[in-house]
Amino acid sequence: MKILVTGGAGYIGSHAVRRLVTAGFEVVVIDNLSKGHKVALPSECKLYVEDLKNQEKIYDILSIEKVDAVMHFSASIEVGESMKDPIHFYENNVRNTINLLLAMTRAGVNKIIFSSTAAVFGDPEEVPMKEDSKKAPTNVYGRTKLMMETIIKDLASVGNLNYGILRYFNAAGADDSGDIGEDHDPETHLIPLILQVPLKQRDKIFVFGRDYPTKDGTCIRDYIHVNDLADAHILVLEKILDAKVNCEYNLGSGNGYSVNEVIAMCEEVVGMPINTEEAPRRAGDAPILVADPSLLKKELGWEQKYNLRKIISSSWKWHKSHPRGYNI
Ligand code: UDP
């Protein structure tokens, strides 16, 4: 079976590509390398450096490669940026997904796994969040992802497509090999930013808000290891390759940790204290986001293999050996 992975050179995409190759799939990657890293890709996969805005090129690739399904990771992901430059997000996320779907339809490829996000829920009315919890995104990034979910579902409803939609909570950690990991520019995610303190790349970590209605006043999130996430992709892929079915799952551990708890766990893992400073709340942050992953467990037998300590340990291994990311 051959799978096309868009954004395969990115953080989550590159971990999924590894898992696909290990599971015996042939893998073709499309990545414009604007954020992705060519060195993150294993030699077994074929890379097309291409942008999804070029529908004809995507169609050509799909026609030549004759893939069985697409995993669609590529997207603009930074929430703050989405509020400053919305049109870029609608262009890069919504328009480019439409381009991909049109090219897939023309080439007769009709199975897609779509990377969605907990951000589609906005401020949750219920925690933990189930697949059918109310979706009311509070930022442009979340709105683009919800639009793409809707488009995919509409195409499926007229029989043109089978989909698996996975809504990620807080992806974190790195592959156990220590060869691939998180390298964003700029970095905005909590765990890599905390680990910059013991790496002496920053003096302290700013805690965005200590007055939330949570046990210690800091925001609670559900951190999920990137390999647990990649495993879920393989399970969902196998499900939609096997049968003409559609599915959507929330992909988190089901456990919430506050920002303070994450910092404390990082201190334990690295074995030194980490300076913190209280900072104002970050616009658009919900107090608590925790997944209910029971549907994924029940239907596909998915199990979380990495707890928070293992997530942070794997991240620390990567950042210690790659303090400048892929630039070593
Ligand atoms: N956060 C923080 N300081 C930072 C970065 C993040 O306090 O320098 C908090 C942020 O407000 C949120 C949590 O850490 O409550 C996780 O943020 P991240 O950006 O990693 O993921 P998000 O939940 O926004 O997807």
mmCIF file of C-alpha atoms and ligand atoms in Angstrom:
data_model
loop_
_atom_site.group_PDB
_atom_site.id
_atom_site.type_symbol
_atom_site.label_atom_id
_atom_site.label_comp_id
_atom_site.label_asym_id
_atom_site.label_seq_id
_atom_site.Cartn_x
_atom_site.Cartn_y
_atom_site.Cartn_z
ATOM 1 C CA MET A 1 0.000 0.000 0.000
ATOM 2 C CA LYS A 2 1.271 3.472 -0.864
ATOM 3 C CA ILE A 3 0.475 6.547 1.217
ATOM 4 C CA LEU A 4 0.969 10.201 0.332
ATOM 5 C CA VAL A 5 1.867 12.310 3.358
ATOM 6 C CA THR A 6 1.520 16.085 3.054
ATOM 7 C CA GLY A 7 3.717 17.953 5.519
ATOM 8 C CA GLY A 8 5.707 14.772 6.083
ATOM 9 C CA ALA A 9 8.877 16.699 6.920
ATOM 10 C CA GLY A 10 7.188 18.528 9.806
ATOM 11 C CA TYR A 11 7.165 17.592 13.477
ATOM 12 C CA ILE A 12 4.154 15.264 13.615
ATOM 13 C CA GLY A 13 4.351 14.299 9.929
ATOM 14 C CA SER A 14 7.938 13.055 10.221
ATOM 15 C CA HIS A 15 7.080 10.814 13.182
ATOM 16 C CA ALA A 16 4.089 9.423 11.266
ATOM 17 C CA VAL A 17 6.272 8.797 8.198
ATOM 18 C CA ARG A 18 8.671 6.722 10.337
ATOM 19 C CA ARG A 19 5.808 4.689 11.738
ATOM 20 C CA LEU A 20 4.369 4.137 8.251
ATOM 21 C CA VAL A 21 7.708 2.941 6.887
ATOM 22 C CA THR A 22 8.183 0.626 9.896
ATOM 23 C CA ALA A 23 4.679 -0.752 9.364
ATOM 24 C CA GLY A 24 5.599 -1.655 5.774
ATOM 25 C CA PHE A 25 3.843 1.122 3.813
ATOM 26 C CA GLU A 26 5.435 2.797 0.814
ATOM 27 C CA VAL A 27 5.552 6.517 1.569
ATOM 28 C CA VAL A 28 5.542 9.554 -0.707
ATOM 29 C CA VAL A 29 5.872 12.981 0.918
ATOM 30 C CA ILE A 30 4.822 16.387 -0.368
ATOM 31 C CA ASP A 31 6.359 19.202 1.651
ATOM 32 C CA ASN A 32 7.281 22.723 0.597
ATOM 33 C CA LEU A 33 10.008 22.681 3.300
ATOM 34 C CA SER A 34 8.940 26.133 4.516
ATOM 35 C CA LYS A 35 8.820 24.741 8.067
ATOM 36 C CA GLY A 36 9.700 21.086 7.561
ATOM 37 C CA HIS A 37 13.153 19.517 7.622
ATOM 38 C CA LYS A 38 14.339 17.271 4.815
ATOM 39 C CA VAL A 39 16.722 15.461 7.191
ATOM 40 C CA ALA A 40 13.754 14.386 9.306
ATOM 41 C CA LEU A 41 12.697 12.005 6.505
ATOM 42 C CA PRO A 42 13.915 8.409 6.301
ATOM 43 C CA SER A 43 15.751 7.384 3.126
ATOM 44 C CA GLU A 44 12.966 4.900 2.273
ATOM 45 C CA CYS A 45 10.457 7.634 1.417
ATOM 46 C CA LYS A 46 10.250 9.755 -1.711
ATOM 47 C CA LEU A 47 10.051 13.538 -1.290
ATOM 48 C CA TYR A 48 8.389 15.998 -3.654
ATOM 49 C CA VAL A 49 9.275 19.568 -2.662
ATOM 50 C CA GLU A 50 5.997 21.112 -3.712
ATOM 51 C CA ASP A 51 3.329 23.463 -2.414
ATOM 52 C CA LEU A 52 -0.318 22.467 -2.155
ATOM 53 C CA LYS A 53 -1.281 25.737 -3.795
ATOM 54 C CA ASN A 54 -0.182 24.141 -7.097
ATOM 55 C CA GLN A 55 -3.167 21.896 -7.731
ATOM 56 C CA GLU A 56 -1.871 20.708 -11.129
ATOM 57 C CA LYS A 57 1.433 19.590 -9.605
ATOM 58 C CA ILE A 58 -0.378 17.736 -6.826
ATOM 59 C CA TYR A 59 -2.602 16.073 -9.411
ATOM 60 C CA ASP A 60 0.492 15.054 -11.423
ATOM 61 C CA ILE A 61 2.108 13.538 -8.325
ATOM 62 C CA LEU A 62 -1.059 11.650 -7.420
ATOM 63 C CA SER A 63 -1.411 10.380 -11.012
ATOM 64 C CA ILE A 64 2.200 9.202 -11.177
ATOM 65 C CA GLU A 65 2.350 7.668 -7.705
ATOM 66 C CA LYS A 66 -1.076 5.995 -7.654
ATOM 67 C CA VAL A 67 -1.401 6.179 -3.878
ATOM 68 C CA ASP A 68 -4.039 4.346 -1.858
ATOM 69 C CA ALA A 69 -4.643 7.116 0.675
ATOM 70 C CA VAL A 70 -3.489 10.548 1.809
ATOM 71 C CA MET A 71 -2.442 11.697 5.271
ATOM 72 C CA HIS A 72 -2.830 15.452 5.329
ATOM 73 C CA PHE A 73 -0.610 17.114 7.942
ATOM 74 C CA SER A 74 0.543 20.258 6.212
ATOM 75 C CA ALA A 75 -0.971 23.435 7.623
ATOM 76 C CA SER A 76 -0.140 26.700 9.318
ATOM 77 C CA ILE A 77 -0.436 25.928 13.015
ATOM 78 C CA GLU A 78 0.513 28.883 15.163
ATOM 79 C CA VAL A 79 -2.560 30.246 16.927
ATOM 80 C CA GLY A 80 -1.145 33.723 17.659
ATOM 81 C CA GLU A 81 -0.089 34.127 14.031
ATOM 82 C CA SER A 82 -3.559 33.083 12.870
ATOM 83 C CA MET A 83 -5.070 36.060 14.700
ATOM 84 C CA LYS A 84 -2.576 38.487 13.144
ATOM 85 C CA ASP A 85 -2.645 37.141 9.598
ATOM 86 C CA PRO A 86 -5.978 35.353 9.064
ATOM 87 C CA ILE A 87 -6.001 35.474 5.275
ATOM 88 C CA HIS A 88 -2.737 33.545 5.161
ATOM 89 C CA PHE A 89 -4.332 30.831 7.326
ATOM 90 C CA TYR A 90 -7.446 30.610 5.162
ATOM 91 C CA GLU A 91 -5.221 30.438 2.094
ATOM 92 C CA ASN A 92 -2.714 27.949 3.390
ATOM 93 C CA ASN A 93 -5.127 25.733 5.284
ATOM 94 C CA VAL A 94 -8.559 25.949 3.651
ATOM 95 C CA ARG A 95 -7.700 26.797 0.040
ATOM 96 C CA ASN A 96 -4.793 24.352 -0.095
ATOM 97 C CA THR A 97 -6.933 21.566 1.374
ATOM 98 C CA ILE A 98 -9.552 22.248 -1.312
ATOM 99 C CA ASN A 99 -6.748 22.036 -3.896
ATOM 100 C CA LEU A 100 -5.625 18.726 -2.455
ATOM 101 C CA LEU A 101 -9.192 17.356 -2.407
ATOM 102 C CA LEU A 102 -9.793 18.464 -6.002
ATOM 103 C CA ALA A 103 -6.553 16.860 -7.127
ATOM 104 C CA MET A 104 -7.464 13.675 -5.216
ATOM 105 C CA THR A 105 -10.923 13.562 -6.826
ATOM 106 C CA ARG A 106 -9.448 14.001 -10.299
ATOM 107 C CA ALA A 107 -6.835 11.312 -9.662
ATOM 108 C CA GLY A 108 -9.372 8.894 -8.160
ATOM 109 C CA VAL A 109 -7.830 8.881 -4.672
ATOM 110 C CA ASN A 110 -10.653 8.766 -2.161
ATOM 111 C CA LYS A 111 -9.254 8.100 1.312
ATOM 112 C CA ILE A 112 -7.876 10.763 3.608
ATOM 113 C CA ILE A 113 -6.664 11.023 7.202
ATOM 114 C CA PHE A 114 -6.998 14.611 8.307
ATOM 115 C CA SER A 115 -5.023 16.291 11.118
ATOM 116 C CA SER A 116 -7.448 18.326 13.149
ATOM 117 C CA THR A 117 -7.070 19.886 16.553
ATOM 118 C CA ALA A 118 -8.592 20.369 19.991
ATOM 119 C CA ALA A 119 -8.767 24.045 18.978
ATOM 120 C CA VAL A 120 -11.978 23.252 17.050
ATOM 121 C CA PHE A 121 -13.781 22.980 20.402
ATOM 122 C CA GLY A 122 -12.920 26.453 21.722
ATOM 123 C CA ASP A 123 -13.807 26.938 25.407
ATOM 124 C CA PRO A 124 -15.225 23.539 26.305
ATOM 125 C CA GLU A 125 -18.598 23.211 27.967
ATOM 126 C CA GLU A 126 -17.671 19.715 29.145
ATOM 127 C CA VAL A 127 -14.333 18.181 30.148
ATOM 128 C CA PRO A 128 -13.052 15.688 29.095
ATOM 129 C CA MET A 129 -14.100 16.397 25.556
ATOM 130 C CA LYS A 130 -15.838 13.786 23.465
ATOM 131 C CA GLU A 131 -16.020 13.620 19.674
ATOM 132 C CA ASP A 132 -19.484 15.193 19.669
ATOM 133 C CA SER A 133 -18.706 17.960 22.181
ATOM 134 C CA LYS A 134 -19.754 21.414 20.989
ATOM 135 C CA LYS A 135 -17.373 22.913 18.447
ATOM 136 C CA ALA A 136 -16.968 26.682 18.723
ATOM 137 C CA PRO A 137 -13.356 27.617 17.940
ATOM 138 C CA THR A 138 -12.086 30.841 19.499
ATOM 139 C CA ASN A 139 -9.262 31.508 17.049
ATOM 140 C CA VAL A 140 -8.686 31.572 13.298
ATOM 141 C CA TYR A 141 -6.479 28.476 13.372
ATOM 142 C CA GLY A 142 -9.279 26.432 14.982
ATOM 143 C CA ARG A 143 -11.827 27.885 12.561
ATOM 144 C CA THR A 144 -9.752 26.854 9.534
ATOM 145 C CA LYS A 145 -9.461 23.307 10.890
ATOM 146 C CA LEU A 146 -13.199 23.098 11.560
ATOM 147 C CA MET A 147 -13.906 24.360 8.036
ATOM 148 C CA MET A 148 -11.652 21.678 6.590
ATOM 149 C CA GLU A 149 -13.389 19.007 8.681
ATOM 150 C CA THR A 150 -16.732 20.248 7.318
ATOM 151 C CA ILE A 151 -15.561 20.230 3.708
ATOM 152 C CA ILE A 152 -14.222 16.680 4.040
ATOM 153 C CA LYS A 153 -17.469 15.487 5.653
ATOM 154 C CA ASP A 154 -19.552 17.153 2.929
ATOM 155 C CA LEU A 155 -17.558 15.374 0.221
ATOM 156 C CA ALA A 156 -17.970 12.079 2.051
ATOM 157 C CA SER A 157 -21.717 12.648 2.299
ATOM 158 C CA VAL A 158 -22.019 12.617 -1.500
ATOM 159 C CA GLY A 159 -19.935 9.461 -1.663
ATOM 160 C CA ASN A 160 -16.672 10.868 -2.995
ATOM 161 C CA LEU A 161 -14.452 10.272 -0.009
ATOM 162 C CA ASN A 162 -13.691 8.196 3.073
ATOM 163 C CA TYR A 163 -12.101 9.997 5.944
ATOM 164 C CA GLY A 164 -10.522 9.601 9.336
ATOM 165 C CA ILE A 165 -10.380 12.849 11.307
ATOM 166 C CA LEU A 166 -8.015 12.985 14.291
ATOM 167 C CA ARG A 167 -8.198 15.906 16.705
ATOM 168 C CA TYR A 168 -4.879 16.293 18.441
ATOM 169 C CA PHE A 169 -4.575 17.660 21.917
ATOM 170 C CA ASN A 170 -1.034 18.766 22.938
ATOM 171 C CA ALA A 171 1.465 16.807 20.851
ATOM 172 C CA ALA A 172 4.855 16.628 22.532
ATOM 173 C CA GLY A 173 7.968 14.473 22.923
ATOM 174 C CA ALA A 174 10.355 12.997 20.390
ATOM 175 C CA ASP A 175 11.168 9.635 18.855
ATOM 176 C CA ASP A 176 13.127 7.318 21.199
ATOM 177 C CA SER A 177 15.961 7.154 18.648
ATOM 178 C CA GLY A 178 16.728 10.793 19.443
ATOM 179 C CA ASP A 179 17.092 11.397 15.660
ATOM 180 C CA ILE A 180 13.905 13.369 15.091
ATOM 181 C CA GLY A 181 12.016 15.773 17.321
ATOM 182 C CA GLU A 182 10.395 19.164 17.675
ATOM 183 C CA ASP A 183 12.081 22.052 15.835
ATOM 184 C CA HIS A 184 9.752 24.999 15.296
ATOM 185 C CA ASP A 185 10.855 28.495 14.390
ATOM 186 C CA PRO A 186 9.719 30.360 16.364
ATOM 187 C CA GLU A 187 9.091 27.851 19.168
ATOM 188 C CA THR A 188 5.865 28.595 21.035
ATOM 189 C CA HIS A 189 5.103 25.268 22.755
ATOM 190 C CA LEU A 190 5.416 24.834 26.476
ATOM 191 C CA ILE A 191 7.698 21.787 26.877
ATOM 192 C CA PRO A 192 10.439 22.781 24.401
ATOM 193 C CA LEU A 193 10.380 26.322 25.824
ATOM 194 C CA ILE A 194 10.776 25.038 29.405
ATOM 195 C CA LEU A 195 13.700 22.845 28.316
ATOM 196 C CA GLN A 196 15.450 25.885 26.841
ATOM 197 C CA VAL A 197 16.076 27.004 30.444
ATOM 198 C CA PRO A 198 18.351 24.094 31.469
ATOM 199 C CA LEU A 199 19.912 24.344 27.986
ATOM 200 C CA LYS A 200 20.797 27.939 28.939
ATOM 201 C CA GLN A 201 19.001 29.326 25.891
ATOM 202 C CA ARG A 202 16.627 31.352 28.079
ATOM 203 C CA ASP A 203 16.737 32.530 31.716
ATOM 204 C CA LYS A 204 13.217 31.534 32.702
ATOM 205 C CA ILE A 205 9.858 30.327 31.499
ATOM 206 C CA PHE A 206 6.917 32.724 31.549
ATOM 207 C CA VAL A 207 3.775 31.192 33.016
ATOM 208 C CA PHE A 208 0.879 32.681 31.069
ATOM 209 C CA GLY A 209 -1.747 33.284 33.754
ATOM 210 C CA ARG A 210 -1.934 32.018 37.335
ATOM 211 C CA ASP A 211 -5.539 33.069 37.900
ATOM 212 C CA TYR A 212 -7.425 30.444 35.911
ATOM 213 C CA PRO A 213 -10.210 28.482 37.619
ATOM 214 C CA THR A 214 -7.985 25.382 37.979
ATOM 215 C CA LYS A 215 -6.406 23.613 40.968
ATOM 216 C CA ASP A 216 -3.232 25.778 40.939
ATOM 217 C CA GLY A 217 -4.458 28.656 38.762
ATOM 218 C CA THR A 218 -2.501 27.635 35.650
ATOM 219 C CA CYS A 219 -3.952 26.178 32.437
ATOM 220 C CA ILE A 220 -4.489 22.448 32.163
ATOM 221 C CA ARG A 221 -3.655 20.578 28.970
ATOM 222 C CA ASP A 222 -3.597 16.984 27.751
ATOM 223 C CA TYR A 223 -0.088 16.129 26.508
ATOM 224 C CA ILE A 224 0.230 13.236 24.085
ATOM 225 C CA HIS A 225 3.453 11.740 22.779
ATOM 226 C CA VAL A 226 3.993 12.214 19.076
ATOM 227 C CA ASN A 227 4.583 8.445 18.612
ATOM 228 C CA ASP A 228 1.307 7.596 20.381
ATOM 229 C CA LEU A 229 -0.272 10.005 17.969
ATOM 230 C CA ALA A 230 1.497 8.395 14.986
ATOM 231 C CA ASP A 231 0.307 4.945 16.146
ATOM 232 C CA ALA A 232 -3.285 6.200 16.152
ATOM 233 C CA HIS A 233 -2.812 7.339 12.550
ATOM 234 C CA ILE A 234 -1.759 3.858 11.481
ATOM 235 C CA LEU A 235 -4.775 2.301 13.206
ATOM 236 C CA VAL A 236 -7.189 4.755 11.602
ATOM 237 C CA LEU A 237 -5.504 4.341 8.221
ATOM 238 C CA GLU A 238 -5.891 0.569 8.403
ATOM 239 C CA LYS A 239 -9.541 1.026 9.326
ATOM 240 C CA ILE A 240 -10.386 3.234 6.344
ATOM 241 C CA LEU A 241 -8.269 1.161 3.940
ATOM 242 C CA ASP A 242 -10.099 -1.992 5.001
ATOM 243 C CA ALA A 243 -13.622 -0.709 4.561
ATOM 244 C CA LYS A 244 -15.631 2.189 3.182
ATOM 245 C CA VAL A 245 -16.066 3.881 6.555
ATOM 246 C CA ASN A 246 -15.658 7.345 8.001
ATOM 247 C CA CYS A 247 -14.526 8.088 11.536
ATOM 248 C CA GLU A 248 -13.413 10.875 13.841
ATOM 249 C CA TYR A 249 -11.508 10.597 17.103
ATOM 250 C CA ASN A 250 -10.226 12.887 19.807
ATOM 251 C CA LEU A 251 -6.582 12.079 20.312
ATOM 252 C CA GLY A 252 -5.235 12.784 23.776
ATOM 253 C CA SER A 253 -4.231 10.806 26.845
ATOM 254 C CA GLY A 254 -7.302 11.688 28.890
ATOM 255 C CA ASN A 255 -5.049 13.132 31.636
ATOM 256 C CA GLY A 256 -4.747 16.839 32.276
ATOM 257 C CA TYR A 257 -1.612 18.547 33.663
ATOM 258 C CA SER A 258 -1.301 22.164 34.711
ATOM 259 C CA VAL A 259 1.527 24.379 33.472
ATOM 260 C CA ASN A 260 3.014 24.242 37.002
ATOM 261 C CA GLU A 261 2.882 20.434 36.988
ATOM 262 C CA VAL A 262 4.607 20.277 33.606
ATOM 263 C CA ILE A 263 7.365 22.580 34.864
ATOM 264 C CA ALA A 264 7.771 20.444 38.026
ATOM 265 C CA MET A 265 8.041 17.275 35.918
ATOM 266 C CA CYS A 266 10.657 18.940 33.697
ATOM 267 C CA GLU A 267 12.648 19.829 36.832
ATOM 268 C CA GLU A 268 12.523 16.179 37.922
ATOM 269 C CA VAL A 269 13.572 14.884 34.511
ATOM 270 C CA VAL A 270 16.471 17.301 33.983
ATOM 271 C CA GLY A 271 17.443 17.251 37.681
ATOM 272 C CA MET A 272 17.685 21.002 38.200
ATOM 273 C CA PRO A 273 15.398 23.857 39.194
ATOM 274 C CA ILE A 274 13.776 25.900 36.421
ATOM 275 C CA ASN A 275 13.173 29.636 36.886
ATOM 276 C CA THR A 276 9.651 30.842 36.236
ATOM 277 C CA GLU A 277 7.988 34.246 36.039
ATOM 278 C CA GLU A 278 4.296 35.034 36.101
ATOM 279 C CA ALA A 279 3.072 36.664 32.893
ATOM 280 C CA PRO A 280 -0.357 37.821 31.702
ATOM 281 C CA ARG A 281 -2.793 35.319 30.241
ATOM 282 C CA ARG A 282 -2.213 34.506 26.564
ATOM 283 C CA ALA A 283 -5.174 35.583 24.419
ATOM 284 C CA GLY A 284 -7.410 32.713 23.361
ATOM 285 C CA ASP A 285 -6.178 30.148 25.944
ATOM 286 C CA ALA A 286 -8.940 27.963 27.380
ATOM 287 C CA PRO A 287 -8.454 27.075 31.092
ATOM 288 C CA ILE A 288 -8.767 23.302 30.597
ATOM 289 C CA LEU A 289 -8.502 21.115 27.484
ATOM 290 C CA VAL A 290 -8.553 17.373 28.089
ATOM 291 C CA ALA A 291 -9.595 14.661 25.629
ATOM 292 C CA ASP A 292 -11.812 11.703 26.219
ATOM 293 C CA PRO A 293 -9.945 9.099 24.121
ATOM 294 C CA SER A 294 -12.249 6.209 25.066
ATOM 295 C CA LEU A 295 -13.787 5.873 21.582
ATOM 296 C CA LEU A 296 -10.366 5.391 19.974
ATOM 297 C CA LYS A 297 -9.444 2.844 22.662
ATOM 298 C CA LYS A 298 -12.713 0.962 22.355
ATOM 299 C CA GLU A 299 -13.008 0.895 18.564
ATOM 300 C CA LEU A 300 -9.364 0.526 17.536
ATOM 301 C CA GLY A 301 -7.599 -0.725 20.657
ATOM 302 C CA TRP A 302 -5.321 2.321 20.826
ATOM 303 C CA GLU A 303 -3.304 2.612 24.035
ATOM 304 C CA GLN A 304 -1.139 5.422 25.299
ATOM 305 C CA LYS A 305 2.460 4.201 25.740
ATOM 306 C CA TYR A 306 4.093 7.407 26.997
ATOM 307 C CA ASN A 307 3.077 9.157 30.232
ATOM 308 C CA LEU A 308 4.108 12.760 30.943
ATOM 309 C CA ARG A 309 7.485 11.729 32.411
ATOM 310 C CA LYS A 310 8.323 9.657 29.315
ATOM 311 C CA ILE A 311 7.140 12.448 27.034
ATOM 312 C CA ILE A 312 9.434 14.943 28.735
ATOM 313 C CA SER A 313 12.360 12.485 28.948
ATOM 314 C CA SER A 314 12.166 11.837 25.199
ATOM 315 C CA SER A 315 11.950 15.551 24.531
ATOM 316 C CA TRP A 316 14.946 16.231 26.789
ATOM 317 C CA LYS A 317 16.990 13.548 25.002
ATOM 318 C CA TRP A 318 16.258 15.205 21.638
ATOM 319 C CA HIS A 319 16.884 18.796 22.770
ATOM 320 C CA LYS A 320 20.076 17.908 24.648
ATOM 321 C CA SER A 321 21.557 16.243 21.571
ATOM 322 C CA HIS A 322 20.087 18.852 19.164
ATOM 323 C CA PRO A 323 20.124 22.180 21.059
ATOM 324 C CA ARG A 324 19.750 24.016 17.724
ATOM 325 C CA GLY A 325 17.231 21.517 16.357
ATOM 326 C CA TYR A 326 18.128 20.029 12.998
ATOM 327 C CA ASN A 327 21.016 22.493 12.740
ATOM 328 C CA ILE A 328 22.475 20.346 15.592
HETATM 329 N N1 UDP B 1 2.388 28.339 28.127
HETATM 330 C C1 UDP B 1 3.030 29.090 29.115
HETATM 331 N N2 UDP B 1 4.242 29.658 28.790
HETATM 332 C C2 UDP B 1 4.829 29.516 27.569
HETATM 333 C C3 UDP B 1 4.152 28.728 26.583
HETATM 334 C C4 UDP B 1 2.933 28.157 26.902
HETATM 335 O O1 UDP B 1 2.546 29.265 30.223
HETATM 336 O O2 UDP B 1 5.909 30.078 27.336
HETATM 337 C C5 UDP B 1 1.093 27.717 28.484
HETATM 338 C C6 UDP B 1 -0.034 28.131 27.539
HETATM 339 O O3 UDP B 1 -0.648 29.303 28.014
HETATM 340 C C7 UDP B 1 -0.942 26.899 27.612
HETATM 341 C C8 UDP B 1 0.009 25.726 27.848
HETATM 342 O O4 UDP B 1 1.237 26.329 28.316
HETATM 343 O O5 UDP B 1 -1.797 26.988 28.723
HETATM 344 C C9 UDP B 1 0.298 24.921 26.601
HETATM 345 O O6 UDP B 1 0.637 25.846 25.566
HETATM 346 P P1 UDP B 1 1.189 25.375 24.161
HETATM 347 O O7 UDP B 1 1.494 26.612 23.365
HETATM 348 O O8 UDP B 1 2.309 24.397 24.351
HETATM 349 O O9 UDP B 1 -0.005 24.563 23.512
HETATM 350 P P2 UDP B 1 -1.546 24.963 23.227
HETATM 351 O O10 UDP B 1 -2.324 24.447 24.391
HETATM 352 O O11 UDP B 1 -1.624 26.440 23.050
HETATM 353 O O12 UDP B 1 -1.864 24.220 21.983
#
